[in-house]
PDB file of C-alpha atoms and ligand atoms in Angstrom:
ATOM      1  CA  UNK A  20      89.791 123.292 167.670  1.00  0.00           C
ATOM      2  CA  UNK A  21      91.258 120.329 165.845  1.00  0.00           C
ATOM      3  CA  UNK A  22      94.891 119.540 166.397  1.00  0.00           C
ATOM      4  CA  UNK A  23      97.486 120.815 163.952  1.00  0.00           C
ATOM      5  CA  UNK A  24     100.650 118.891 163.210  1.00  0.00           C
ATOM      6  CA  UNK A  25     103.515 120.255 165.266  1.00  0.00           C
ATOM      7  CA  UNK A  26     105.474 121.580 162.273  1.00  0.00           C
ATOM      8  CA  UNK A  27     102.823 124.197 161.422  1.00  0.00           C
ATOM      9  CA  UNK A  28     105.008 126.976 162.826  1.00  0.00           C
ATOM     10  CA  UNK A  29     107.710 126.126 160.260  1.00  0.00           C
ATOM     11  CA  UNK A  30     105.290 127.443 157.629  1.00  0.00           C
ATOM     12  CA  UNK A  31     103.240 130.137 159.334  1.00  0.00           C
ATOM     13  CA  UNK A  32     104.422 133.087 161.375  1.00  0.00           C
ATOM     14  CA  UNK A  33     101.502 134.654 163.189  1.00  0.00           C
ATOM     15  CA  UNK A  34     101.204 138.431 163.129  1.00  0.00           C
ATOM     16  CA  UNK A  35     100.859 140.476 166.315  1.00  0.00           C
ATOM     17  CA  UNK A  36      97.368 139.906 167.776  1.00  0.00           C
ATOM     18  CA  UNK A  37      96.756 137.087 165.299  1.00  0.00           C
ATOM     19  CA  UNK A  38      95.203 133.916 166.694  1.00  0.00           C
ATOM     20  CA  UNK A  39      94.321 130.570 165.129  1.00  0.00           C
ATOM     21  CA  UNK A  40      90.572 130.208 165.609  1.00  0.00           C
ATOM     22  CA  UNK A  41      89.452 127.252 163.453  1.00  0.00           C
ATOM     23  CA  UNK A  42      91.138 124.264 161.828  1.00  0.00           C
ATOM     24  CA  UNK A  43      89.376 122.149 159.182  1.00  0.00           C
ATOM     25  CA  UNK A  44      91.052 118.786 158.524  1.00  0.00           C
ATOM     26  CA  UNK A  45      91.485 117.152 155.127  1.00  0.00           C
ATOM     27  CA  UNK A  46      90.267 119.984 152.895  1.00  0.00           C
ATOM     28  CA  UNK A  47      91.150 120.066 149.205  1.00  0.00           C
ATOM     29  CA  UNK A  48      92.581 123.273 147.769  1.00  0.00           C
ATOM     30  CA  UNK A  49      93.523 124.589 144.350  1.00  0.00           C
ATOM     31  CA  UNK A  50      95.216 127.948 144.158  1.00  0.00           C
ATOM     32  CA  UNK A  51      97.628 127.887 141.230  1.00  0.00           C
ATOM     33  CA  UNK A  52      96.296 129.916 138.281  1.00  0.00           C
ATOM     34  CA  UNK A  53      96.605 127.121 135.704  1.00  0.00           C
ATOM     35  CA  UNK A  54      95.311 124.413 137.998  1.00  0.00           C
ATOM     36  CA  UNK A  55      92.203 126.502 138.680  1.00  0.00           C
ATOM     37  CA  UNK A  56      91.667 126.773 134.936  1.00  0.00           C
ATOM     38  CA  UNK A  57      92.053 122.972 134.572  1.00  0.00           C
ATOM     39  CA  UNK A  58      89.603 122.424 137.422  1.00  0.00           C
ATOM     40  CA  UNK A  59      86.952 124.446 135.585  1.00  0.00           C
ATOM     41  CA  UNK A  60      87.501 122.227 132.556  1.00  0.00           C
ATOM     42  CA  UNK A  61      86.731 119.186 134.715  1.00  0.00           C
ATOM     43  CA  UNK A  62      90.045 117.931 136.092  1.00  0.00           C
ATOM     44  CA  UNK A  63      90.499 119.281 139.602  1.00  0.00           C
ATOM     45  CA  UNK A  64      93.924 118.463 141.059  1.00  0.00           C
ATOM     46  CA  UNK A  65      93.184 118.805 144.744  1.00  0.00           C
ATOM     47  CA  UNK A  66      95.943 119.223 147.278  1.00  0.00           C
ATOM     48  CA  UNK A  67      94.713 117.902 150.589  1.00  0.00           C
ATOM     49  CA  UNK A  68      95.655 119.482 153.864  1.00  0.00           C
ATOM     50  CA  UNK A  69      94.500 121.580 156.801  1.00  0.00           C
ATOM     51  CA  UNK A  70      92.532 124.754 156.297  1.00  0.00           C
ATOM     52  CA  UNK A  71      93.397 127.242 159.023  1.00  0.00           C
ATOM     53  CA  UNK A  72      91.329 130.287 159.850  1.00  0.00           C
ATOM     54  CA  UNK A  73      92.777 133.023 162.042  1.00  0.00           C
ATOM     55  CA  UNK A  74      91.235 136.366 162.965  1.00  0.00           C
ATOM     56  CA  UNK A  75      93.285 137.918 160.133  1.00  0.00           C
ATOM     57  CA  UNK A  76      94.081 135.324 157.475  1.00  0.00           C
ATOM     58  CA  UNK A  77      93.060 132.086 155.804  1.00  0.00           C
ATOM     59  CA  UNK A  78      95.740 129.447 155.180  1.00  0.00           C
ATOM     60  CA  UNK A  79      95.927 126.082 153.533  1.00  0.00           C
ATOM     61  CA  UNK A  80      98.805 123.791 154.500  1.00  0.00           C
ATOM     62  CA  UNK A  81      99.256 120.763 152.266  1.00  0.00           C
ATOM     63  CA  UNK A  82      99.852 117.407 153.974  1.00  0.00           C
ATOM     64  CA  UNK A  83     103.146 115.564 153.925  1.00  0.00           C
ATOM     65  CA  UNK A  84     102.880 111.778 153.911  1.00  0.00           C
ATOM     66  CA  UNK A  85     105.223 109.157 155.233  1.00  0.00           C
ATOM     67  CA  UNK A  86     106.982 107.211 152.499  1.00  0.00           C
ATOM     68  CA  UNK A  87     105.140 103.928 152.405  1.00  0.00           C
ATOM     69  CA  UNK A  88     106.786 100.510 152.397  1.00  0.00           C
ATOM     70  CA  UNK A  89     104.883  98.050 150.237  1.00  0.00           C
ATOM     71  CA  UNK A  90     104.227  94.856 152.186  1.00  0.00           C
ATOM     72  CA  UNK A  91     104.301  91.342 150.699  1.00  0.00           C
ATOM     73  CA  UNK A  92     100.533  91.142 151.004  1.00  0.00           C
ATOM     74  CA  UNK A  93     100.123  94.334 149.020  1.00  0.00           C
ATOM     75  CA  UNK A  94     102.461  92.990 146.348  1.00  0.00           C
ATOM     76  CA  UNK A  95     100.326  89.839 146.183  1.00  0.00           C
ATOM     77  CA  UNK A  96      97.234  92.009 145.912  1.00  0.00           C
ATOM     78  CA  UNK A  97      98.523  93.934 142.942  1.00  0.00           C
ATOM     79  CA  UNK A  98      99.603  90.682 141.261  1.00  0.00           C
ATOM     80  CA  UNK A  99      96.137  89.149 141.688  1.00  0.00           C
ATOM     81  CA  UNK A 100      94.374  92.259 140.451  1.00  0.00           C
ATOM     82  CA  UNK A 101      96.665  92.212 137.407  1.00  0.00           C
ATOM     83  CA  UNK A 102      95.754  88.558 136.699  1.00  0.00           C
ATOM     84  CA  UNK A 103      92.067  89.377 137.188  1.00  0.00           C
ATOM     85  CA  UNK A 104      92.136  92.217 134.710  1.00  0.00           C
ATOM     86  CA  UNK A 105      94.066  89.986 132.282  1.00  0.00           C
ATOM     87  CA  UNK A 106      91.367  87.343 132.688  1.00  0.00           C
ATOM     88  CA  UNK A 107      88.681  89.893 132.003  1.00  0.00           C
ATOM     89  CA  UNK A 108      90.259  91.167 128.815  1.00  0.00           C
ATOM     90  CA  UNK A 109      91.674  87.910 127.445  1.00  0.00           C
ATOM     91  CA  UNK A 110      89.984  85.090 129.383  1.00  0.00           C
ATOM     92  CA  UNK A 111      86.404  85.669 128.362  1.00  0.00           C
ATOM     93  CA  UNK A 112      87.019  85.828 124.605  1.00  0.00           C
ATOM     94  CA  UNK A 113      89.064  82.615 124.952  1.00  0.00           C
ATOM     95  CA  UNK A 114      86.269  80.933 126.910  1.00  0.00           C
ATOM     96  CA  UNK A 115      83.753  82.131 124.352  1.00  0.00           C
ATOM     97  CA  UNK A 116      85.798  80.749 121.460  1.00  0.00           C
ATOM     98  CA  UNK A 117      86.310  77.503 123.397  1.00  0.00           C
ATOM     99  CA  UNK A 118      82.557  77.137 123.941  1.00  0.00           C
ATOM    100  CA  UNK A 119      81.579  77.578 120.315  1.00  0.00           C
ATOM    101  CA  UNK A 120      84.365  75.439 118.920  1.00  0.00           C
ATOM    102  CA  UNK A 121      83.894  72.416 121.198  1.00  0.00           C
ATOM    103  CA  UNK A 122      80.216  71.656 121.450  1.00  0.00           C
ATOM    104  CA  UNK A 123      79.044  70.112 123.822  1.00  0.00           C
ATOM    105  CA  UNK A 124      81.194  72.203 126.186  1.00  0.00           C
ATOM    106  CA  UNK A 125      83.567  70.809 128.785  1.00  0.00           C
ATOM    107  CA  UNK A 126      81.857  71.760 132.063  1.00  0.00           C
ATOM    108  CA  UNK A 127      84.883  71.243 134.325  1.00  0.00           C
ATOM    109  CA  UNK A 128      86.870  73.877 132.422  1.00  0.00           C
ATOM    110  CA  UNK A 129      84.091  76.470 132.726  1.00  0.00           C
ATOM    111  CA  UNK A 130      83.566  75.647 136.404  1.00  0.00           C
ATOM    112  CA  UNK A 131      87.280  75.947 137.122  1.00  0.00           C
ATOM    113  CA  UNK A 132      87.386  79.397 135.552  1.00  0.00           C
ATOM    114  CA  UNK A 133      84.450  80.595 137.650  1.00  0.00           C
ATOM    115  CA  UNK A 134      85.951  79.181 140.881  1.00  0.00           C
ATOM    116  CA  UNK A 135      89.298  80.807 140.126  1.00  0.00           C
ATOM    117  CA  UNK A 136      87.560  84.131 139.533  1.00  0.00           C
ATOM    118  CA  UNK A 137      85.613  84.005 142.800  1.00  0.00           C
ATOM    119  CA  UNK A 138      88.668  82.954 144.825  1.00  0.00           C
ATOM    120  CA  UNK A 139      90.719  85.821 143.386  1.00  0.00           C
ATOM    121  CA  UNK A 140      88.049  88.358 144.311  1.00  0.00           C
ATOM    122  CA  UNK A 141      87.814  86.941 147.833  1.00  0.00           C
ATOM    123  CA  UNK A 142      91.593  87.185 148.298  1.00  0.00           C
ATOM    124  CA  UNK A 143      91.534  90.750 146.933  1.00  0.00           C
ATOM    125  CA  UNK A 144      88.877  91.911 149.361  1.00  0.00           C
ATOM    126  CA  UNK A 145      90.692  90.229 152.279  1.00  0.00           C
ATOM    127  CA  UNK A 146      93.932  92.156 151.719  1.00  0.00           C
ATOM    128  CA  UNK A 147      93.493  95.737 152.755  1.00  0.00           C
ATOM    129  CA  UNK A 148      95.740  98.393 151.354  1.00  0.00           C
ATOM    130  CA  UNK A 149      97.158 100.395 154.239  1.00  0.00           C
ATOM    131  CA  UNK A 150      95.894 103.944 154.245  1.00  0.00           C
ATOM    132  CA  UNK A 151      98.329 106.725 153.551  1.00  0.00           C
ATOM    133  CA  UNK A 152      98.198 108.938 156.607  1.00  0.00           C
ATOM    134  CA  UNK A 153      99.546 112.474 156.772  1.00  0.00           C
ATOM    135  CA  UNK A 154     102.401 113.041 159.231  1.00  0.00           C
ATOM    136  CA  UNK A 155     102.987 116.764 158.816  1.00  0.00           C
ATOM    137  CA  UNK A 156     102.942 119.592 156.298  1.00  0.00           C
ATOM    138  CA  UNK A 157     104.708 120.009 153.005  1.00  0.00           C
ATOM    139  CA  UNK A 158     104.015 123.572 151.924  1.00  0.00           C
ATOM    140  CA  UNK A 159     101.591 126.464 152.006  1.00  0.00           C
ATOM    141  CA  UNK A 160      99.073 126.269 149.182  1.00  0.00           C
ATOM    142  CA  UNK A 161      97.755 129.771 149.891  1.00  0.00           C
ATOM    143  CA  UNK A 162      97.509 132.427 152.527  1.00  0.00           C
ATOM    144  CA  UNK A 163      94.873 135.101 152.095  1.00  0.00           C
ATOM    145  CA  UNK A 164      94.366 138.206 154.192  1.00  0.00           C
ATOM    146  CA  UNK A 165      90.672 138.314 155.165  1.00  0.00           C
ATOM    147  CA  UNK A 166      90.705 141.998 154.209  1.00  0.00           C
ATOM    148  CA  UNK A 167      91.170 141.059 150.548  1.00  0.00           C
ATOM    149  CA  UNK A 168      88.415 138.465 150.228  1.00  0.00           C
ATOM    150  CA  UNK A 169      85.624 139.906 148.113  1.00  0.00           C
ATOM    151  CA  UNK A 170      83.256 136.954 147.671  1.00  0.00           C
ATOM    152  CA  UNK A 171      82.648 133.356 148.769  1.00  0.00           C
ATOM    153  CA  UNK A 172      80.338 131.208 146.692  1.00  0.00           C
ATOM    154  CA  UNK A 173      79.378 127.576 146.185  1.00  0.00           C
ATOM    155  CA  UNK A 174      79.570 126.036 142.735  1.00  0.00           C
ATOM    156  CA  UNK A 175      79.018 122.353 141.915  1.00  0.00           C
ATOM    157  CA  UNK A 176      80.063 121.251 145.378  1.00  0.00           C
ATOM    158  CA  UNK A 177      83.182 123.421 145.505  1.00  0.00           C
ATOM    159  CA  UNK A 178      83.725 126.635 147.344  1.00  0.00           C
ATOM    160  CA  UNK A 179      85.047 129.549 145.293  1.00  0.00           C
ATOM    161  CA  UNK A 180      86.800 132.392 147.076  1.00  0.00           C
ATOM    162  CA  UNK A 181      87.317 135.608 145.138  1.00  0.00           C
ATOM    163  CA  UNK A 182      90.260 137.683 146.241  1.00  0.00           C
ATOM    164  CA  UNK A 183      91.229 141.234 145.349  1.00  0.00           C
ATOM    165  CA  UNK A 184      94.217 141.381 142.946  1.00  0.00           C
ATOM    166  CA  UNK A 185      93.725 137.727 141.895  1.00  0.00           C
ATOM    167  CA  UNK A 186      92.360 136.992 138.460  1.00  0.00           C
ATOM    168  CA  UNK A 187      91.006 133.564 139.389  1.00  0.00           C
ATOM    169  CA  UNK A 188      89.312 132.415 142.589  1.00  0.00           C
ATOM    170  CA  UNK A 189      90.846 129.979 145.047  1.00  0.00           C
ATOM    171  CA  UNK A 190      88.992 126.650 145.109  1.00  0.00           C
ATOM    172  CA  UNK A 191      88.180 124.601 148.181  1.00  0.00           C
ATOM    173  CA  UNK A 192      86.750 121.080 148.339  1.00  0.00           C
ATOM    174  CA  UNK A 193      85.272 119.564 151.496  1.00  0.00           C
ATOM    175  CA  UNK A 194      85.278 115.786 150.947  1.00  0.00           C
ATOM    176  CA  UNK A 195      82.979 113.702 153.108  1.00  0.00           C
ATOM    177  CA  UNK A 196      81.876 110.094 152.869  1.00  0.00           C
ATOM    178  CA  UNK A 197      82.777 108.003 149.815  1.00  0.00           C
ATOM    179  CA  UNK A 198      81.281 105.031 148.021  1.00  0.00           C
ATOM    180  CA  UNK A 199      83.124 102.557 145.832  1.00  0.00           C
ATOM    181  CA  UNK A 200      81.637 101.266 142.615  1.00  0.00           C
ATOM    182  CA  UNK A 201      84.236  98.697 141.616  1.00  0.00           C
ATOM    183  CA  UNK A 202      87.280 100.681 140.566  1.00  0.00           C
ATOM    184  CA  UNK A 203      85.440 104.030 140.599  1.00  0.00           C
ATOM    185  CA  UNK A 204      85.137 105.905 143.873  1.00  0.00           C
ATOM    186  CA  UNK A 205      82.549 108.618 144.329  1.00  0.00           C
ATOM    187  CA  UNK A 206      83.327 111.148 147.052  1.00  0.00           C
ATOM    188  CA  UNK A 207      80.465 113.137 148.530  1.00  0.00           C
ATOM    189  CA  UNK A 208      80.724 116.726 149.676  1.00  0.00           C
ATOM    190  CA  UNK A 209      80.610 117.358 153.417  1.00  0.00           C
ATOM    191  CA  UNK A 210      78.108 120.202 153.197  1.00  0.00           C
ATOM    192  CA  UNK A 211      77.842 120.517 156.960  1.00  0.00           C
ATOM    193  CA  UNK A 212      81.561 121.201 157.310  1.00  0.00           C
ATOM    194  CA  UNK A 213      81.444 123.609 154.373  1.00  0.00           C
ATOM    195  CA  UNK A 214      78.518 125.611 155.803  1.00  0.00           C
ATOM    196  CA  UNK A 215      80.206 125.901 159.193  1.00  0.00           C
ATOM    197  CA  UNK A 216      83.317 127.203 157.487  1.00  0.00           C
ATOM    198  CA  UNK A 217      81.302 129.745 155.455  1.00  0.00           C
ATOM    199  CA  UNK A 218      79.561 130.943 158.610  1.00  0.00           C
ATOM    200  CA  UNK A 219      82.794 131.338 160.561  1.00  0.00           C
ATOM    201  CA  UNK A 220      84.771 133.067 157.825  1.00  0.00           C
ATOM    202  CA  UNK A 221      81.886 135.406 156.977  1.00  0.00           C
ATOM    203  CA  UNK A 222      81.747 136.641 160.569  1.00  0.00           C
ATOM    204  CA  UNK A 223      85.509 137.198 160.642  1.00  0.00           C
ATOM    205  CA  UNK A 224      85.502 138.991 157.271  1.00  0.00           C
ATOM    206  CA  UNK A 225      82.749 141.255 158.529  1.00  0.00           C
ATOM    207  CA  UNK A 226      84.749 142.083 161.646  1.00  0.00           C
ATOM    208  CA  UNK A 227      87.889 142.824 159.645  1.00  0.00           C
ATOM    209  CA  UNK A 228      86.268 144.764 156.798  1.00  0.00           C
ATOM    210  CA  UNK A 229      83.198 146.475 158.213  1.00  0.00           C
ATOM    211  CA  UNK A 230      84.026 147.002 161.839  1.00  0.00           C
ATOM    212  CA  UNK A 231      87.587 148.283 162.127  1.00  0.00           C
ATOM    213  CA  UNK A 232      88.563 149.004 165.702  1.00  0.00           C
ATOM    214  CA  UNK A 233      88.126 152.677 166.545  1.00  0.00           C
ATOM    215  CA  UNK A 234      91.073 154.244 168.281  1.00  0.00           C
ATOM    216  CA  UNK A 235      90.113 157.462 170.020  1.00  0.00           C
ATOM    217  CA  UNK A 236      92.582 159.004 172.372  1.00  0.00           C
ATOM    218  CA  UNK A 237      91.703 161.461 175.034  1.00  0.00           C
ATOM    219  CA  UNK A 238      94.042 163.702 176.890  1.00  0.00           C
ATOM    220  CA  UNK A 239      93.648 163.981 180.630  1.00  0.00           C
ATOM    221  CA  UNK A 240      93.400 167.267 182.471  1.00  0.00           C
ATOM    222  CA  UNK A 241      96.434 167.870 184.695  1.00  0.00           C
ATOM    223  CA  UNK A 242      95.916 171.496 185.766  1.00  0.00           C
ATOM    224  CA  UNK A 243      92.976 172.855 187.694  1.00  0.00           C
ATOM    225  CA  UNK A 244      92.108 175.708 190.093  1.00  0.00           C
ATOM    226  CA  UNK A 245      89.740 176.010 193.018  1.00  0.00           C
ATOM    227  CA  UNK A 246      88.578 179.490 193.923  1.00  0.00           C
ATOM    228  CA  UNK A 247      87.428 180.758 197.312  1.00  0.00           C
ATOM    229  CA  UNK A 248      83.852 179.686 196.739  1.00  0.00           C
ATOM    230  CA  UNK A 249      84.935 176.146 195.902  1.00  0.00           C
ATOM    231  CA  UNK A 250      84.265 176.498 192.163  1.00  0.00           C
ATOM    232  CA  UNK A 251      86.650 174.448 190.056  1.00  0.00           C
ATOM    233  CA  UNK A 252      88.065 175.425 186.697  1.00  0.00           C
ATOM    234  CA  UNK A 253      90.143 173.108 184.556  1.00  0.00           C
ATOM    235  CA  UNK A 254      92.741 173.852 181.911  1.00  0.00           C
ATOM    236  CA  UNK A 255      92.142 172.278 178.492  1.00  0.00           C
ATOM    237  CA  UNK A 256      95.110 169.946 177.704  1.00  0.00           C
ATOM    238  CA  UNK A 257      94.811 170.813 174.006  1.00  0.00           C
ATOM    239  CA  UNK A 258      94.487 174.604 173.860  1.00  0.00           C
ATOM    240  CA  UNK A 259      95.183 175.708 177.424  1.00  0.00           C
ATOM    241  CA  UNK A 260      91.917 177.601 177.908  1.00  0.00           C
ATOM    242  CA  UNK A 261      90.334 177.475 181.334  1.00  0.00           C
ATOM    243  CA  UNK A 262      86.727 176.426 181.711  1.00  0.00           C
ATOM    244  CA  UNK A 263      84.570 176.001 184.802  1.00  0.00           C
ATOM    245  CA  UNK A 264      83.799 172.422 185.792  1.00  0.00           C
ATOM    246  CA  UNK A 265      80.040 172.145 186.127  1.00  0.00           C
ATOM    247  CA  UNK A 266      79.068 168.501 186.125  1.00  0.00           C
ATOM    248  CA  UNK A 267      80.442 165.264 187.498  1.00  0.00           C
ATOM    249  CA  UNK A 268      80.849 163.767 184.036  1.00  0.00           C
ATOM    250  CA  UNK A 269      84.327 162.440 183.348  1.00  0.00           C
ATOM    251  CA  UNK A 270      84.569 163.629 179.734  1.00  0.00           C
ATOM    252  CA  UNK A 271      84.237 167.317 178.938  1.00  0.00           C
ATOM    253  CA  UNK A 272      84.155 169.126 175.628  1.00  0.00           C
ATOM    254  CA  UNK A 273      86.297 172.248 175.561  1.00  0.00           C
ATOM    255  CA  UNK A 274      84.111 175.313 174.836  1.00  0.00           C
ATOM    256  CA  UNK A 275      87.024 176.945 172.981  1.00  0.00           C
ATOM    257  CA  UNK A 276      88.666 174.295 170.754  1.00  0.00           C
ATOM    258  CA  UNK A 277      85.860 171.712 170.759  1.00  0.00           C
ATOM    259  CA  UNK A 278      88.044 168.737 171.706  1.00  0.00           C
ATOM    260  CA  UNK A 279      87.044 166.236 174.354  1.00  0.00           C
ATOM    261  CA  UNK A 280      89.201 165.612 177.372  1.00  0.00           C
ATOM    262  CA  UNK A 281      89.050 163.548 180.538  1.00  0.00           C
ATOM    263  CA  UNK A 282      88.701 164.864 184.068  1.00  0.00           C
ATOM    264  CA  UNK A 283      90.483 162.619 186.607  1.00  0.00           C
ATOM    265  CA  UNK A 284      88.311 161.139 189.361  1.00  0.00           C
ATOM    266  CA  UNK A 285      90.332 162.975 192.036  1.00  0.00           C
ATOM    267  CA  UNK A 286      89.244 166.355 190.611  1.00  0.00           C
ATOM    268  CA  UNK A 287      85.622 165.228 190.229  1.00  0.00           C
ATOM    269  CA  UNK A 288      85.573 164.223 193.884  1.00  0.00           C
ATOM    270  CA  UNK A 289      86.333 167.821 194.863  1.00  0.00           C
ATOM    271  CA  UNK A 290      83.044 168.976 193.292  1.00  0.00           C
ATOM    272  CA  UNK A 291      80.286 169.451 195.808  1.00  0.00           C
TER     273      UNK A 291
HETATM  274 ZN1   ZN B  21      90.519 173.493 174.360  1.00  0.00          ZN
END
């Protein structure tokens, strides 16, 4: 099991006999009614955090991040990227106008622009923006009793969980590797992680919904008689009727009321 941040118990109180079985790190969740509707229109607003599966419930705890201090290097980075974008939007038209107005063109000016551009990009790639790492939890995004989950399905890389008494499903996103195309970042779905989660939760839902623990209680015989011939008769703890003990089986069905009761080993040992 992956490690939870220590403040998890500030948000979750486990029920009697409830145990945390699986933790999935960095899972996106959308639970709010309106945000689910927005997500279907194409703008998912994921809240990232830990997905926690117990034998009774499914939780999502949103991450809390440390407030970041912006370093001098990062300030420099944002300044350079601002200049670069300015150059892209204003610089090229200026260069273009310059070229057509002063023919033959001044090569040193063009060369200088290109060198400046390359140097800026090199500086940009050298300065890494420090990653924002979670340090704890902020709030519960949802907590669902497994008993109420009616369906789990995959749709365009998301996982949709239908829950009884909820008009819209809860959405889950399992982000995996990512690739950067300039400013645009494409995040791939971690299908392996998602399938493992589906497998685990399906088993637990089955156990909760289809296989409720049977609680059968038997009463134990406390009164019995041995006659002269050594025959034993026991008194039914439910109705009080006496019945002869014929076999060495520990559970006996009363011939009068039909209920099952238990014969203690000590009485069974007296049978010859
Ligand atoms: Zn009986």
